[in-house]
Amino acid sequence: MHELSIAIQIAEIITEEAAKAEALTVTKVILEIGSLSGIEADAIELAVPEAFRNTICENAAVEYHYIKARAVCESCCNEFDPIDHYKICPFCNSLYTSFLKGKELNIKSFDIVKP
Amino acid sequence: MCGTCGCGDDDHITYHKPNEENQEHSHLHHHGPVAHTHFHRHDDYQLSLHQHQGHSHDHSHDHEHTHDHPHDHTHDHTHLTTTQTVQIQRNILSKNELEAARNRGYFDALKVVALNLVSSPGSGKTSILERTITEKGRELNCFVIEGDQQTMNDAQRIEKAGAPVIQINTGNGCHLDAIMIGKALRQLNMSTNSTLFIENVGNLVCPALFDLGESKRVVIISVTEGEDKPAKYPNMFETSHLCLINKVDLLPYLDFDMEKFLNIAKTVNPMLQFIPISAKTGEGFDQWYAWISQQGVE
C-alpha cells in the first residue's frame, strides 16, 4: 500500500514545481520506476490517478517508464541482468556486485501549459 | 502527508509518551482547506463521464445589428498558450530523504547512535529491546521510538524496562518515515552520547524504502519464520547492516536450516553481519552489545 503514499508525493512535488513554473495545467507526466524500487506496477498505476484527482495534474496523461535491473561485477567487471535482488555474477560467481540500474523512483519530466 | 487515505495532513498519526495516554490528544487535527483525495468512488462516477454521442451542441448565433466604433483600436492580445516540458528528474522520495538528512545531522551533533529495527510482526523486537534496556540501559543511555499502527502496549513495556520512549501510532500507515521521526525527536529530548532504538512498524516491505536518518539498519528474523525470508523480502535484507537471528533457544524443536538461511541472506547482501540471539535466555546479547558499542566508535 505504500504506492499510494508514493503517488501522493508525486502529486505534491509536481504541484509545487508547476506553481513555480506558473503553469495553468499539467498535461503529461513521465515517471521512471526501476524493477528493484519496491514499487508494483499495478498498484502505482491505480494510485496515481487517485492521487492526481483535484490537483493541477488531474488531466495529465501519465507515462510509466519501467526500467530493468542491470548490475556490474566488482571482481571481473562484466555487466549482467540480475534476477530480482539476486546479483551473483554469472561470469565468476562473485557476490560482490552492484546495481547500475533498477532502483529508480523518479519524476523524469512533466509538460505544462503556460499563459 | 498521511499515507492512509491520502489526505495532506497527518490526522491519523499520534505521538505519545506512555504517561500521556489518557490525556487529551496533543496533536493537531487540521481539517482546513487542504486538497486531499479519498479512495471512495460514487456510484454515479460513470455518469459524470457521459459523452455527447450522435449530436453536437451548436452555440453560434447571428447578430442582426451592427455597432459603430467611433474610435479605432486594435485587439492585439492573443489567447495562445505555450506548452513547456519541465525536466525535473527528481527522486520521488526526495522529501523523505531531506528530512532523513536533517535527522542524521541532529544525531551527529548529539553523538547519537540511531538504530532502525525492522522485522515482520512477532519476531521479538520489543523483547530484544526490553532485555537490552534492562541490562545495558544506563551504559548505552537508551532512548526509544516505538512505531505501531495502534496501541501504547510496546511503549508501556519499554517504559517499564526503564527507557524514555515516544510511541508513534501510524493509524493505518504501514511504515515510519523521516518526518514522523523528526516530530518524535522534538518530544524525546535526547541527551548526548546516547543510543536511539527506533522500532519500526512490523512489516518487511515498506519500511525498506524509507530512510529515517538512522546510523544503521538492523533486520530481525526469528527462527520460527522460514529460512527463505531474505529471498522473499530482498529489499529489506539488502538495505540492512546487521541481522539478529532471534529465538535461537527454539532451534532444537524446529526445522530451521541455519546454513541455508545464511547462504540465502548473503546472496541478497554479502555485507550483512549476523548475530544469533535469544531474548528469552540472553544468548548472543554480549555480541549484540559489542556491536552497538562499535557503532559509536566509527
Short mmCIF file of C-alpha atoms in Angstrom, two decimals:
data_model
loop_
_atom_site.label_atom_id
_atom_site.label_comp_id
_atom_site.label_asym_id
_atom_site.label_seq_id
_atom_site.Cartn_x
_atom_site.Cartn_y
_atom_site.Cartn_z
CA MET A 1 0.00 0.00 0.00
CA HIS A 2 2.95 2.38 0.13
CA GLU A 3 2.31 3.06 -3.57
CA LEU A 4 -0.45 5.47 -2.53
CA SER A 5 1.96 7.43 -0.31
CA ILE A 6 4.38 7.49 -3.23
CA ALA A 7 1.63 8.66 -5.62
CA ILE A 8 0.72 11.49 -3.24
CA GLN A 9 4.37 12.53 -3.06
CA ILE A 10 4.40 12.66 -6.87
CA ALA A 11 1.31 14.91 -6.90
CA GLU A 12 2.82 17.17 -4.20
CA ILE A 13 6.16 17.57 -5.97
CA ILE A 14 4.58 18.32 -9.35
CA THR A 15 2.04 20.73 -7.81
CA GLU A 16 4.88 22.69 -6.19
CA GLU A 17 7.07 22.69 -9.29
CA ALA A 18 4.16 23.55 -11.61
CA ALA A 19 3.30 26.55 -9.44
CA LYS A 20 6.92 27.75 -9.67
CA ALA A 21 6.73 27.47 -13.46
CA GLU A 22 3.39 29.38 -13.42
CA ALA A 23 1.58 26.55 -15.15
CA LEU A 24 -2.13 26.65 -15.95
CA THR A 25 -2.32 22.91 -16.13
CA VAL A 26 -0.16 19.82 -16.37
CA THR A 27 -0.76 17.76 -19.50
CA LYS A 28 1.73 14.94 -19.20
CA VAL A 29 3.88 13.31 -16.53
CA ILE A 30 6.72 10.86 -17.11
CA LEU A 31 7.71 8.59 -14.24
CA GLU A 32 10.75 6.32 -14.09
CA ILE A 33 10.30 3.21 -11.97
CA GLY A 34 13.04 0.63 -11.57
CA SER A 35 12.23 -3.03 -11.16
CA LEU A 36 14.05 -3.01 -7.78
CA SER A 37 12.45 0.19 -6.46
CA GLY A 38 9.91 -1.67 -4.34
CA ILE A 39 7.02 -0.32 -6.43
CA GLU A 40 4.45 -2.60 -8.02
CA ALA A 41 3.28 -1.51 -11.48
CA ASP A 42 -0.39 -2.38 -10.91
CA ALA A 43 -0.51 -0.65 -7.54
CA ILE A 44 1.16 2.59 -8.68
CA GLU A 45 -0.98 2.79 -11.82
CA LEU A 46 -4.07 2.50 -9.63
CA ALA A 47 -2.83 5.00 -7.04
CA VAL A 48 -1.55 7.80 -9.30
CA PRO A 49 -4.91 8.80 -10.89
CA GLU A 50 -6.47 8.81 -7.41
CA ALA A 51 -3.70 11.00 -6.01
CA PHE A 52 -3.92 13.36 -9.01
CA ARG A 53 -7.66 13.94 -8.59
CA ASN A 54 -8.44 17.57 -7.67
CA THR A 55 -4.86 18.65 -8.32
CA ILE A 56 -3.26 20.52 -11.20
CA CYS A 57 -2.26 17.09 -12.59
CA GLU A 58 -5.84 15.83 -12.76
CA ASN A 59 -6.00 15.66 -16.55
CA ALA A 60 -2.38 14.75 -17.18
CA ALA A 61 -1.51 11.71 -19.25
CA VAL A 62 0.92 9.60 -17.24
CA GLU A 63 3.71 7.63 -18.87
CA TYR A 64 5.35 4.93 -16.79
CA HIS A 65 8.87 4.09 -17.88
CA TYR A 66 9.77 0.80 -16.23
CA ILE A 67 13.49 0.22 -16.00
CA LYS A 68 15.01 -3.25 -15.96
CA ALA A 69 17.72 -4.00 -13.43
CA ARG A 70 21.34 -4.09 -14.56
CA ALA A 71 24.34 -4.98 -12.42
CA VAL A 72 28.11 -4.96 -12.70
CA CYS A 73 30.56 -7.37 -11.09
CA GLU A 74 33.25 -5.71 -8.99
CA SER A 75 35.51 -8.71 -9.37
CA CYS A 76 35.50 -9.32 -13.13
CA CYS A 77 33.91 -6.04 -14.31
CA ASN A 78 31.33 -7.78 -16.50
CA GLU A 79 27.83 -6.38 -16.73
CA PHE A 80 24.77 -8.62 -16.47
CA ASP A 81 20.99 -8.69 -15.93
CA PRO A 82 20.34 -9.72 -12.33
CA ILE A 83 17.29 -11.79 -11.41
CA ASP A 84 15.50 -9.59 -8.86
CA HIS A 85 17.85 -8.86 -5.98
CA TYR A 86 20.00 -11.89 -6.70
CA LYS A 87 23.07 -10.39 -8.18
CA ILE A 88 25.54 -13.24 -8.20
CA CYS A 89 27.87 -12.65 -11.12
CA PRO A 90 27.04 -15.21 -13.84
CA PHE A 91 30.62 -14.97 -15.14
CA CYS A 92 32.69 -15.53 -11.98
CA ASN A 93 30.06 -16.30 -9.28
CA SER A 94 31.19 -13.34 -7.17
CA LEU A 95 28.66 -11.88 -4.69
CA TYR A 96 30.40 -8.50 -4.77
CA THR A 97 28.33 -6.87 -7.44
CA SER A 98 26.39 -3.64 -7.56
CA PHE A 99 23.33 -2.36 -9.31
CA LEU A 100 23.75 0.06 -12.18
CA LYS A 101 20.05 0.40 -12.90
CA GLY A 102 16.77 -0.73 -11.38
CA LYS A 103 16.46 1.37 -8.22
CA GLU A 104 14.96 4.40 -9.98
CA LEU A 105 11.96 6.09 -8.46
CA ASN A 106 11.90 9.43 -10.27
CA ILE A 107 9.70 12.02 -11.83
CA LYS A 108 11.58 12.45 -15.11
CA SER A 109 9.62 15.37 -16.52
CA PHE A 110 6.19 16.89 -16.89
CA ASP A 111 4.55 19.01 -19.58
CA ILE A 112 2.71 22.17 -18.66
CA VAL A 113 0.55 24.75 -20.40
CA LYS A 114 1.55 28.33 -19.66
CA PRO A 115 -0.33 31.54 -20.34
CA MET B 1 1.43 13.53 4.47
CA CYS B 2 -0.94 10.83 5.53
CA GLY B 3 -0.26 7.52 3.85
CA THR B 4 -3.59 6.12 4.90
CA CYS B 5 -6.32 7.84 2.98
CA GLY B 6 -4.01 10.15 1.12
CA CYS B 7 -5.09 13.40 2.75
CA GLY B 8 -2.47 16.07 3.09
CA ASP B 9 -2.30 16.00 6.86
CA ASP B 10 -1.06 13.63 9.49
CA ASP B 11 -4.51 13.35 11.02
CA HIS B 12 -4.20 9.72 11.89
CA ILE B 13 -0.69 9.82 13.29
CA THR B 14 -0.29 10.33 17.02
CA TYR B 15 2.80 10.82 19.18
CA HIS B 16 2.56 9.91 22.87
CA LYS B 17 4.67 9.36 25.91
CA PRO B 18 3.21 6.47 27.96
CA ASN B 19 2.08 8.73 30.84
CA GLU B 20 0.21 10.98 28.44
CA GLU B 21 -2.03 8.32 27.01
CA ASN B 22 -5.18 9.17 28.96
CA GLN B 23 -4.89 12.86 28.34
CA GLU B 24 -6.50 14.70 25.53
CA HIS B 25 -4.77 14.26 22.22
CA SER B 26 -1.97 16.74 21.97
CA HIS B 27 -1.67 16.62 18.21
CA LEU B 28 -3.49 18.99 15.95
CA HIS B 29 -6.22 17.93 13.63
CA HIS B 30 -6.23 20.10 10.58
CA HIS B 31 -9.39 19.89 8.64
CA GLY B 32 -8.68 23.02 6.70
CA PRO B 33 -8.97 23.52 3.01
CA VAL B 34 -6.11 21.19 2.22
CA ALA B 35 -6.52 19.36 -1.02
CA HIS B 36 -6.95 15.73 -0.25
CA THR B 37 -8.02 12.67 -2.09
CA HIS B 38 -10.08 9.80 -0.89
CA PHE B 39 -10.41 6.37 -2.35
CA HIS B 40 -14.22 6.31 -2.23
CA ARG B 41 -15.94 6.07 -5.52
CA HIS B 42 -19.50 7.19 -6.07
CA ASP B 43 -21.96 5.03 -7.92
CA ASP B 44 -22.68 7.87 -10.26
CA TYR B 45 -19.00 8.15 -11.11
CA GLN B 46 -19.62 6.76 -14.56
CA LEU B 47 -22.45 9.21 -15.12
CA SER B 48 -20.11 12.13 -14.70
CA LEU B 49 -18.10 10.84 -17.61
CA HIS B 50 -21.01 10.82 -20.05
CA GLN B 51 -20.33 11.84 -23.57
CA HIS B 52 -22.43 13.57 -26.17
CA GLN B 53 -22.75 10.90 -28.75
CA GLY B 54 -24.51 11.37 -32.05
CA HIS B 55 -25.32 15.04 -31.59
CA SER B 56 -23.44 18.23 -31.25
CA HIS B 57 -24.19 21.46 -29.45
CA ASP B 58 -24.14 24.39 -31.77
CA HIS B 59 -23.71 27.63 -29.98
CA SER B 60 -23.39 30.05 -32.87
CA HIS B 61 -25.92 32.74 -33.46
CA ASP B 62 -26.15 35.73 -35.70
CA HIS B 63 -26.01 39.34 -34.76
CA GLU B 64 -28.60 41.24 -36.70
CA HIS B 65 -27.47 44.69 -35.70
CA THR B 66 -24.19 46.44 -36.11
CA HIS B 67 -22.23 48.58 -33.74
CA ASP B 68 -20.27 51.59 -34.81
CA HIS B 69 -16.94 52.15 -33.24
CA PRO B 70 -16.27 55.84 -33.11
CA HIS B 71 -12.61 55.25 -32.48
CA ASP B 72 -10.05 52.85 -33.75
CA HIS B 73 -8.50 50.30 -31.52
CA THR B 74 -6.77 47.06 -32.07
CA HIS B 75 -7.10 43.87 -30.16
CA ASP B 76 -3.60 42.66 -30.39
CA HIS B 77 -3.62 40.32 -27.42
CA THR B 78 -3.70 36.69 -28.37
CA HIS B 79 -5.05 33.86 -26.28
CA LEU B 80 -2.37 31.46 -27.38
CA THR B 81 -0.86 29.42 -24.60
CA THR B 82 2.53 27.84 -24.70
CA THR B 83 3.44 24.37 -23.68
CA GLN B 84 6.67 23.54 -21.99
CA THR B 85 8.35 20.42 -20.70
CA VAL B 86 9.85 20.72 -17.23
CA GLN B 87 12.76 18.30 -16.85
CA ILE B 88 13.00 17.86 -13.13
CA GLN B 89 14.49 14.38 -12.79
CA ARG B 90 13.52 14.34 -9.12
CA ASN B 91 13.59 11.36 -6.81
CA ILE B 92 10.05 10.87 -5.57
CA LEU B 93 11.32 10.13 -2.06
CA SER B 94 13.40 13.33 -2.02
CA LYS B 95 11.23 14.96 0.68
CA ASN B 96 11.73 11.99 2.97
CA GLU B 97 15.44 11.98 2.18
CA LEU B 98 15.75 15.67 3.03
CA GLU B 99 14.12 15.07 6.42
CA ALA B 100 16.31 11.99 6.93
CA ALA B 101 19.40 14.13 6.34
CA ARG B 102 18.10 16.60 8.92
CA ASN B 103 17.63 13.82 11.47
CA ARG B 104 21.10 12.49 10.67
CA GLY B 105 22.58 15.93 11.40
CA TYR B 106 20.77 16.02 14.73
CA PHE B 107 22.15 12.57 15.61
CA ASP B 108 25.67 13.56 14.60
CA ALA B 109 25.54 16.73 16.68
CA LEU B 110 24.42 14.85 19.80
CA LYS B 111 26.68 11.85 19.05
CA VAL B 112 23.68 9.56 18.99
CA VAL B 113 23.85 6.04 17.57
CA ALA B 114 20.43 5.62 15.94
CA LEU B 115 19.36 2.10 15.05
CA ASN B 116 16.31 1.37 12.89
CA LEU B 117 14.95 -2.03 13.90
CA VAL B 118 12.89 -3.68 11.18
CA SER B 119 11.23 -7.09 11.01
CA SER B 120 7.97 -8.87 10.42
CA PRO B 121 5.44 -8.73 13.30
CA GLY B 122 6.22 -11.07 16.17
CA SER B 123 9.94 -11.57 15.58
CA GLY B 124 10.72 -10.26 19.07
CA LYS B 125 11.83 -6.65 18.50
CA THR B 126 10.26 -5.39 21.71
CA SER B 127 11.55 -8.33 23.77
CA ILE B 128 15.08 -7.71 22.48
CA LEU B 129 14.76 -4.04 23.45
CA GLU B 130 13.39 -4.89 26.91
CA ARG B 131 16.37 -7.09 27.68
CA THR B 132 18.81 -4.58 26.18
CA ILE B 133 17.39 -1.72 28.28
CA THR B 134 17.23 -3.80 31.45
CA GLU B 135 20.83 -4.98 31.11
CA LYS B 136 22.52 -2.00 29.42
CA GLY B 137 20.02 0.87 29.62
CA ARG B 138 22.27 3.04 31.76
CA GLU B 139 25.52 2.26 29.98
CA LEU B 140 24.13 2.82 26.49
CA ASN B 141 21.90 5.72 27.59
CA CYS B 142 18.92 4.29 25.71
CA PHE B 143 16.03 6.19 24.16
CA VAL B 144 13.27 4.52 22.16
CA ILE B 145 10.81 5.50 19.44
CA GLU B 146 8.09 2.86 19.02
CA GLY B 147 6.14 2.57 15.79
CA ASP B 148 2.89 0.64 15.63
CA GLN B 149 -0.40 1.11 13.86
CA GLN B 150 -2.31 1.11 17.15
CA THR B 151 -1.93 0.78 20.95
CA MET B 152 0.55 2.01 23.57
CA ASN B 153 1.43 -1.57 24.57
CA ASP B 154 5.03 -1.53 23.36
CA ALA B 155 5.74 1.91 24.82
CA GLN B 156 4.45 0.72 28.19
CA ARG B 157 6.74 -2.31 28.07
CA ILE B 158 9.71 -0.11 27.19
CA GLU B 159 8.93 2.44 29.88
CA LYS B 160 8.67 -0.37 32.42
CA ALA B 161 12.10 -1.56 31.30
CA GLY B 162 13.37 1.93 32.08
CA ALA B 163 13.96 3.98 28.93
CA PRO B 164 12.35 7.26 27.79
CA VAL B 165 10.01 6.39 24.94
CA ILE B 166 7.69 8.01 22.40
CA GLN B 167 5.01 5.88 20.78
CA ILE B 168 4.08 6.79 17.23
CA ASN B 169 0.76 5.31 16.14
CA THR B 170 0.60 5.43 12.39
CA GLY B 171 -3.14 4.71 12.15
CA ASN B 172 -3.33 2.58 9.06
CA GLY B 173 0.14 3.60 7.85
CA CYS B 174 2.49 0.71 7.21
CA HIS B 175 5.86 2.33 7.98
CA LEU B 176 7.62 5.15 9.81
CA ASP B 177 9.08 7.96 7.75
CA ALA B 178 11.75 10.56 8.47
CA ILE B 179 9.17 13.31 9.07
CA MET B 180 7.50 11.30 11.85
CA ILE B 181 10.89 10.62 13.44
CA GLY B 182 11.73 14.35 13.33
CA LYS B 183 8.49 15.18 15.15
CA ALA B 184 9.04 12.44 17.75
CA LEU B 185 12.63 13.64 18.36
CA ARG B 186 11.32 17.06 19.35
CA GLN B 187 9.42 15.44 22.22
CA LEU B 188 12.08 12.97 23.22
CA ASN B 189 14.74 15.42 24.49
CA MET B 190 17.70 13.14 23.86
CA SER B 191 20.99 13.64 25.67
CA THR B 192 24.45 13.47 24.13
CA ASN B 193 26.30 10.18 23.67
CA SER B 194 23.11 8.18 23.74
CA THR B 195 21.61 5.30 21.78
CA LEU B 196 18.29 5.60 19.98
CA PHE B 197 16.35 2.49 19.06
CA ILE B 198 13.63 3.08 16.50
CA GLU B 199 11.28 0.12 16.48
CA ASN B 200 9.66 0.31 13.07
CA VAL B 201 6.18 -0.97 12.22
CA GLY B 202 6.31 -4.78 11.90
CA ASN B 203 6.50 -5.10 8.12
CA LEU B 204 9.30 -6.31 5.85
CA VAL B 205 8.12 -4.41 2.77
CA CYS B 206 7.52 -0.65 3.01
CA PRO B 207 9.96 0.33 5.80
CA ALA B 208 12.81 -0.69 3.46
CA LEU B 209 12.07 2.33 1.25
CA PHE B 210 12.13 5.00 3.93
CA ASP B 211 15.44 6.27 5.28
CA LEU B 212 14.86 7.65 8.78
CA GLY B 213 18.34 9.13 9.11
CA GLU B 214 19.48 6.13 11.15
CA SER B 215 23.15 5.24 11.62
CA LYS B 216 22.50 1.56 10.94
CA ARG B 217 19.57 -0.62 9.97
CA VAL B 218 19.07 -3.84 11.92
CA VAL B 219 16.80 -6.54 10.49
CA ILE B 220 15.46 -9.11 12.94
CA ILE B 221 14.29 -12.56 11.93
CA SER B 222 13.17 -15.30 14.29
CA VAL B 223 13.90 -18.95 13.65
CA THR B 224 10.16 -19.70 13.71
CA GLU B 225 9.98 -17.92 10.35
CA GLY B 226 11.09 -19.59 7.13
CA GLU B 227 14.77 -19.54 6.22
CA ASP B 228 13.84 -18.12 2.81
CA LYS B 229 12.67 -14.75 4.25
CA PRO B 230 15.62 -12.89 2.69
CA ALA B 231 14.64 -14.26 -0.72
CA LYS B 232 11.02 -13.27 -0.22
CA TYR B 233 11.79 -9.77 1.09
CA PRO B 234 15.14 -8.96 -0.52
CA ASN B 235 14.80 -5.17 -0.34
CA MET B 236 14.84 -5.20 3.46
CA PHE B 237 17.79 -7.57 3.76
CA GLU B 238 19.71 -5.74 1.07
CA THR B 239 19.44 -2.39 2.87
CA SER B 240 20.29 -3.69 6.37
CA HIS B 241 23.69 -3.77 8.08
CA LEU B 242 23.07 -6.31 10.82
CA CYS B 243 20.74 -9.29 11.06
CA LEU B 244 19.73 -10.51 14.52
CA ILE B 245 18.52 -14.11 14.38
CA ASN B 246 16.18 -14.31 17.38
CA LYS B 247 14.61 -17.19 19.34
CA VAL B 248 17.61 -19.50 18.80
CA ASP B 249 16.64 -21.25 22.06
CA LEU B 250 13.86 -22.86 19.97
CA LEU B 251 16.25 -24.31 17.35
CA PRO B 252 16.21 -27.88 18.77
CA TYR B 253 12.45 -28.02 18.22
CA LEU B 254 12.36 -26.57 14.72
CA ASP B 255 13.43 -27.45 11.19
CA PHE B 256 15.08 -24.07 10.65
CA ASP B 257 18.18 -24.64 8.49
CA MET B 258 20.67 -22.00 9.69
CA GLU B 259 23.21 -22.77 6.96
CA LYS B 260 20.60 -22.38 4.26
CA PHE B 261 19.35 -19.12 5.80
CA LEU B 262 22.84 -17.61 5.94
CA ASN B 263 23.52 -18.59 2.32
CA ILE B 264 20.29 -17.05 1.04
CA ALA B 265 20.82 -13.86 3.06
CA LYS B 266 24.42 -13.48 1.86
CA THR B 267 23.28 -13.87 -1.73
CA VAL B 268 21.00 -10.87 -1.28
CA ASN B 269 23.52 -8.88 0.78
CA PRO B 270 27.10 -10.20 1.07
CA MET B 271 28.00 -7.39 3.53
CA LEU B 272 25.30 -8.33 6.06
CA GLN B 273 26.55 -9.29 9.54
CA PHE B 274 24.73 -11.88 11.67
CA ILE B 275 24.28 -12.40 15.42
CA PRO B 276 22.17 -15.37 16.63
CA ILE B 277 20.43 -14.36 19.87
CA SER B 278 17.66 -15.33 22.24
CA ALA B 279 15.74 -12.58 24.01
CA LYS B 280 14.45 -15.27 26.36
CA THR B 281 17.77 -16.75 27.53
CA GLY B 282 20.10 -13.86 26.77
CA GLU B 283 22.27 -15.94 24.42
CA GLY B 284 24.24 -13.76 21.98
CA PHE B 285 23.43 -10.49 23.73
CA ASP B 286 27.09 -9.79 24.65
CA GLN B 287 27.87 -9.84 20.94
CA TRP B 288 24.90 -7.54 20.27
CA TYR B 289 26.11 -5.04 22.90
CA ALA B 290 29.63 -5.18 21.49
CA TRP B 291 28.26 -4.43 18.03
CA ILE B 292 26.28 -1.41 19.33
CA SER B 293 29.35 -0.04 21.16
CA GLN B 294 31.35 -0.43 17.96
CA GLN B 295 28.92 1.85 16.09
CA GLY B 296 29.68 4.76 18.43
CA VAL B 297 33.42 4.44 17.71
CA GLU B 298 33.07 4.78 13.95
#
